[in-house]
Coordinates of C-alpha atoms and ligand atoms in Angstrom, one line a residue:
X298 CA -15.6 -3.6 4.7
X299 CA -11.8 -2.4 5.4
X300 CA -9.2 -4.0 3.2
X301 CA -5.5 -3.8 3.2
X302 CA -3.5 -4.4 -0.5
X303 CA 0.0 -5.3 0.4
X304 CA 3.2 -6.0 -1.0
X305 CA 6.9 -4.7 -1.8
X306 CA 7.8 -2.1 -3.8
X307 CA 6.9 -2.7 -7.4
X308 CA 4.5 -5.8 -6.3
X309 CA 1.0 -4.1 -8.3
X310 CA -0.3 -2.4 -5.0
X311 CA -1.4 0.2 -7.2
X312 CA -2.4 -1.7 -10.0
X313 CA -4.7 -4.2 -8.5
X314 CA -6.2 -1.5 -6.2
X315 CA -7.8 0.2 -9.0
X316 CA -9.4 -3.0 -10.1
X317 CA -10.8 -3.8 -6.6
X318 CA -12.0 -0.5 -6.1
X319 CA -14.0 -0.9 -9.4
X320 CA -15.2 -4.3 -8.9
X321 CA -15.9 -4.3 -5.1
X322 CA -16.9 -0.7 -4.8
X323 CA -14.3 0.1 -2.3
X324 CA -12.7 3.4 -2.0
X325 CA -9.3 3.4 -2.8
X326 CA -6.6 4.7 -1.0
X327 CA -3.0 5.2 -1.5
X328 CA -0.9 6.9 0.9
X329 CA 2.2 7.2 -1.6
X330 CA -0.6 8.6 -4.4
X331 CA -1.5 11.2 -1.2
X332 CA 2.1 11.9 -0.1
X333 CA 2.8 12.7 -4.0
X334 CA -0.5 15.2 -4.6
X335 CA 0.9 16.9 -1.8
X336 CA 4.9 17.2 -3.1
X337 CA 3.3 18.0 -6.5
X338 CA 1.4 21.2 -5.3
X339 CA 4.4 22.3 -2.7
X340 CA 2.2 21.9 0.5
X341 CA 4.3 21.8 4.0
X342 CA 3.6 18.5 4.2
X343 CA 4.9 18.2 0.5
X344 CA 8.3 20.2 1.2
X345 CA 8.7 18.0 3.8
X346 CA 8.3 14.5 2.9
X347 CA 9.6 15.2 -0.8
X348 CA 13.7 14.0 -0.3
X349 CA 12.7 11.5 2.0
X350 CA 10.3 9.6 -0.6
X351 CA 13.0 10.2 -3.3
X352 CA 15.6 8.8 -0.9
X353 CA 13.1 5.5 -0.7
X354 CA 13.1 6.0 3.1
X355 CA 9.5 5.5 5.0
X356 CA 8.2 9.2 6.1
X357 CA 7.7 9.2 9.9
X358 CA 4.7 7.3 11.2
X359 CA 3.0 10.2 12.9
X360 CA 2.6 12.6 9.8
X361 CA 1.5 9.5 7.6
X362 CA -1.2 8.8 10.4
X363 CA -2.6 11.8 11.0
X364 CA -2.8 12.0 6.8
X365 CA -5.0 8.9 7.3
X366 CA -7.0 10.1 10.0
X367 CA -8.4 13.0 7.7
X368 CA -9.2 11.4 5.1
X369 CA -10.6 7.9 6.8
X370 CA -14.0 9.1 7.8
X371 CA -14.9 10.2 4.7
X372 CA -13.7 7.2 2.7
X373 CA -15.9 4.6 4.9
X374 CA -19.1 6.3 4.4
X375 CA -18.8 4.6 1.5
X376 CA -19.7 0.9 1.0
X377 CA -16.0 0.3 2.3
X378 CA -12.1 1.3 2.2
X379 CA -9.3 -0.8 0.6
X380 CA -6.2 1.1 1.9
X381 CA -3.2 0.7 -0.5
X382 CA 0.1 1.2 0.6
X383 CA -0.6 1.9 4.7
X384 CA -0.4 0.4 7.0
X385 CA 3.6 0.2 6.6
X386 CA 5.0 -0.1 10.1
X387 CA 3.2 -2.4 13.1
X388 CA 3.2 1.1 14.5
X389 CA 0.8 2.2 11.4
X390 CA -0.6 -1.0 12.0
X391 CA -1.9 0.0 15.9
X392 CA -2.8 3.2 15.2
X393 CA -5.2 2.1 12.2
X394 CA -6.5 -0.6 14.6
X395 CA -7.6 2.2 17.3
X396 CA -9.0 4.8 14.4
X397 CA -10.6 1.4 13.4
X398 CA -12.5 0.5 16.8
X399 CA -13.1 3.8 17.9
X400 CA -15.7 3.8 15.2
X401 CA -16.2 -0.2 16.0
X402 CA -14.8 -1.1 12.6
X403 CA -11.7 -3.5 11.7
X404 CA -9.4 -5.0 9.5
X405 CA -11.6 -7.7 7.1
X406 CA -9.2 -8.1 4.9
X407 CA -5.4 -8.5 3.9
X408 CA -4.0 -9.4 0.4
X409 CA -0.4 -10.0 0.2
X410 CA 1.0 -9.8 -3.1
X411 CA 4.3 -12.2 -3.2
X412 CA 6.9 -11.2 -6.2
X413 CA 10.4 -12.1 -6.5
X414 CA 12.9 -9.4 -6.1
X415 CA 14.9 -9.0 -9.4
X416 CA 11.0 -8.6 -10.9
X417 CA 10.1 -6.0 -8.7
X418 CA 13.5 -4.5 -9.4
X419 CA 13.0 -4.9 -13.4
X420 CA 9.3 -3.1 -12.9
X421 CA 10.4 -0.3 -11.1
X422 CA 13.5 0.6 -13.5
X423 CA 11.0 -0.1 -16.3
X424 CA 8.5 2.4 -14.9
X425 CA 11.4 4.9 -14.2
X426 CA 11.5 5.1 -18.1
X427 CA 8.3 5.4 -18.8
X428 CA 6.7 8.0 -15.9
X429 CA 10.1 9.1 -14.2
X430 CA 9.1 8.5 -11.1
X431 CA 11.5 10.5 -8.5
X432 CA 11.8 7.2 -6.3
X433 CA 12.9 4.6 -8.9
X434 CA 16.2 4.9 -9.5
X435 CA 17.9 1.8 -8.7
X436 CA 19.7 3.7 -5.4
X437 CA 15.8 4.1 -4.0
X438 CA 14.5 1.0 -4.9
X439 CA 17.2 -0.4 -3.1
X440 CA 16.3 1.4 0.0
X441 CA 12.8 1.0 -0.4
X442 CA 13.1 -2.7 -0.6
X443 CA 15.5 -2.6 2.7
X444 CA 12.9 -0.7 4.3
X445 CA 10.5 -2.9 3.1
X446 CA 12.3 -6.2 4.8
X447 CA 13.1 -4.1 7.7
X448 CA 9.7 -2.5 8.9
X449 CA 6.7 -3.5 6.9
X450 CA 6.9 -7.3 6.6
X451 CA 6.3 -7.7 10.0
X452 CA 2.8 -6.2 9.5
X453 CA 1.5 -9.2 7.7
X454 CA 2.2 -11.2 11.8
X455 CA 0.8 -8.2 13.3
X456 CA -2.7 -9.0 11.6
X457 CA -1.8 -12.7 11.4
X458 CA -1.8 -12.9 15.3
X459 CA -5.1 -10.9 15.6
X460 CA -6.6 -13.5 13.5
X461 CA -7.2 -11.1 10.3
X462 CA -7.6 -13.3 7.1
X463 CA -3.8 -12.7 5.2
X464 CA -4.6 -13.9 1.5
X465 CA -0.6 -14.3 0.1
X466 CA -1.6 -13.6 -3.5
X467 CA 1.1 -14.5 -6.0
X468 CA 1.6 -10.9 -7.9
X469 CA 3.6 -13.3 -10.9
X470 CA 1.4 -13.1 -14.5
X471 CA -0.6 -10.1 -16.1
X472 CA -2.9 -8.0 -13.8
X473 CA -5.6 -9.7 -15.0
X474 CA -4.3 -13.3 -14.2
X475 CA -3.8 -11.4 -10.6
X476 CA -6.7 -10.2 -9.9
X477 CA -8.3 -13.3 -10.7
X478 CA -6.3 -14.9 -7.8
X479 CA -7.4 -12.1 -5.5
X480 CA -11.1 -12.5 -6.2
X481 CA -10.7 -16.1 -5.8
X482 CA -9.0 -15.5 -2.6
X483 CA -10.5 -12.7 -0.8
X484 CA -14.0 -14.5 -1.9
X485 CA -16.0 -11.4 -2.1
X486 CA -18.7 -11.2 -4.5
X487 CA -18.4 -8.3 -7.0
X488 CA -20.8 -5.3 -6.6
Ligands
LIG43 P1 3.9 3.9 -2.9 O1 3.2 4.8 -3.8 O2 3.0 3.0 -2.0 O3 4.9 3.1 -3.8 P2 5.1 1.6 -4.2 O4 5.4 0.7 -3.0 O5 6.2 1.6 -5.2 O6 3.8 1.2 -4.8 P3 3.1 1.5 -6.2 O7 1.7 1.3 -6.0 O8 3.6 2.7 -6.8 O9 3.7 0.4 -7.1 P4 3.1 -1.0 -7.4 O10 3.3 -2.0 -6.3 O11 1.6 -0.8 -7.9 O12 4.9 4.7 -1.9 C1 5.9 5.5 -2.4 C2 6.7 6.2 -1.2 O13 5.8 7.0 -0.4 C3 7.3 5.2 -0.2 O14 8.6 4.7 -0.6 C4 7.4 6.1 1.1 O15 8.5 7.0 1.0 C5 6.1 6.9 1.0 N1 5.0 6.3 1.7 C6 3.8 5.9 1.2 N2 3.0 5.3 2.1 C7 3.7 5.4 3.3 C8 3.5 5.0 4.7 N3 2.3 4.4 5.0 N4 4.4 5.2 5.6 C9 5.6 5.8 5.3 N5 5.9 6.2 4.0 C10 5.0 6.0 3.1 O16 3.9 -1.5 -8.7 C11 4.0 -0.6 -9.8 C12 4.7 -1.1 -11.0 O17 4.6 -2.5 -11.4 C13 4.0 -0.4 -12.1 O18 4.9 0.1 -13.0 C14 3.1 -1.4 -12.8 O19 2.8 -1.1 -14.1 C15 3.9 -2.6 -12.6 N6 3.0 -3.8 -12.6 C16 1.9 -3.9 -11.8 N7 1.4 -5.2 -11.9 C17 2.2 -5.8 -12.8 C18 2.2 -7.2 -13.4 N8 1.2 -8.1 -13.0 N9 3.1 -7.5 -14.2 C19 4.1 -6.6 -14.6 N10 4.2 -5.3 -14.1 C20 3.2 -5.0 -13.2

């Protein structure tokens, strides 16, 4: 089983990931929660995708690729893989698809989680104070949502025209009134 959790900035990627992960028994994972491990312990790859994240821009699709193509094989010997926060260009998109059939695996899967703007705004500011992440100042956010309109949306076609199940999950409510909706629509039984 390979699932996608996807959304805007601020939308509860990360939030409703971990509760999939727990009650689906998917592994979970999170480019930006990669991307940040590797800023945190100064790798190469850290030095140089650190000012870009904090800038809110996208870090080139190559590099964020080959990141997922070390780590995917390992993460789907597993009972299954609920990627959080990738694919985030159609490029992303392709090149997951060919990792994908190579090993005669696909998509199952995509939630979409649907938020209105000023919220995702007001969550991202809030978290500012309360973790001081690097990327949510209000000058990021507003890149990251640019970027967001820009290059990811168009993923949600991209799987759309393949005939991949999109679930638009409304992201509105506590996380527990959201994951509800998710269970309800991605239908799954828990594990
Ligand atoms: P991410 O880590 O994916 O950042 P994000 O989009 O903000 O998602 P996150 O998981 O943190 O937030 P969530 O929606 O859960 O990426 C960070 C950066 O890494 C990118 O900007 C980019 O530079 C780079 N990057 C990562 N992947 C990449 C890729 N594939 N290609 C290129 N670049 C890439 O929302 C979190 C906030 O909302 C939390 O504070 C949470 O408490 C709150 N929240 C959640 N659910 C809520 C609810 N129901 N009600 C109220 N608040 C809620």
């Amino acid at each position: 089983m390979i699932g996608i959790i996807f959304g805007p900035p601020g939308s509860g990627k990360g939030t409703q990931a971990a509760r999939i992960e727990d009650a689906f028994r998917l592994k979970h994972l999170s480019t930006g929660d990669i991307l940040r491990a590797e800023v945190a312990r100064g790798t190469p790859v850290g030095k140089e995708v650190g000012r870009i994240m904090a800038a809110g821009d996208l870090v080139p699709d190559e590099l964020i690729v080959d990141i997922v193509r070390g780590r995917l094989p390992e993460a789907e010997a597993g009972e299954g893989v609920l990627l959080d926060g990738f694919p985030r260009t159609v490029g992303q998109a392709q090149a997951l698809d060919n990792m994908l059939s190579d090993e005669g695996h696909k998509v199952d899967f995509v939630v979409a989680l649907d938020v209105p703007e000023a919220e995702l705004v007001d969550r991202l500011l809030h978290r500012a104070e309360v973790e001081g992440r690097e990327d949510d100042t209000r000058q990021a956010i507003e890149e990251r949502m640019h970027e967001y309109h820009k290059l990811t949306e168009a993923v949600l076609d991209h799987y759309r025209r393949k005939g991949v199940p999109v679930q638009l999950v409304s992201g509105v409510g506590s996380p527990d009134q959201v994951f509800g909706r998710i269970r309800r629509a991605v239908g799954i039984s828990s594990a």
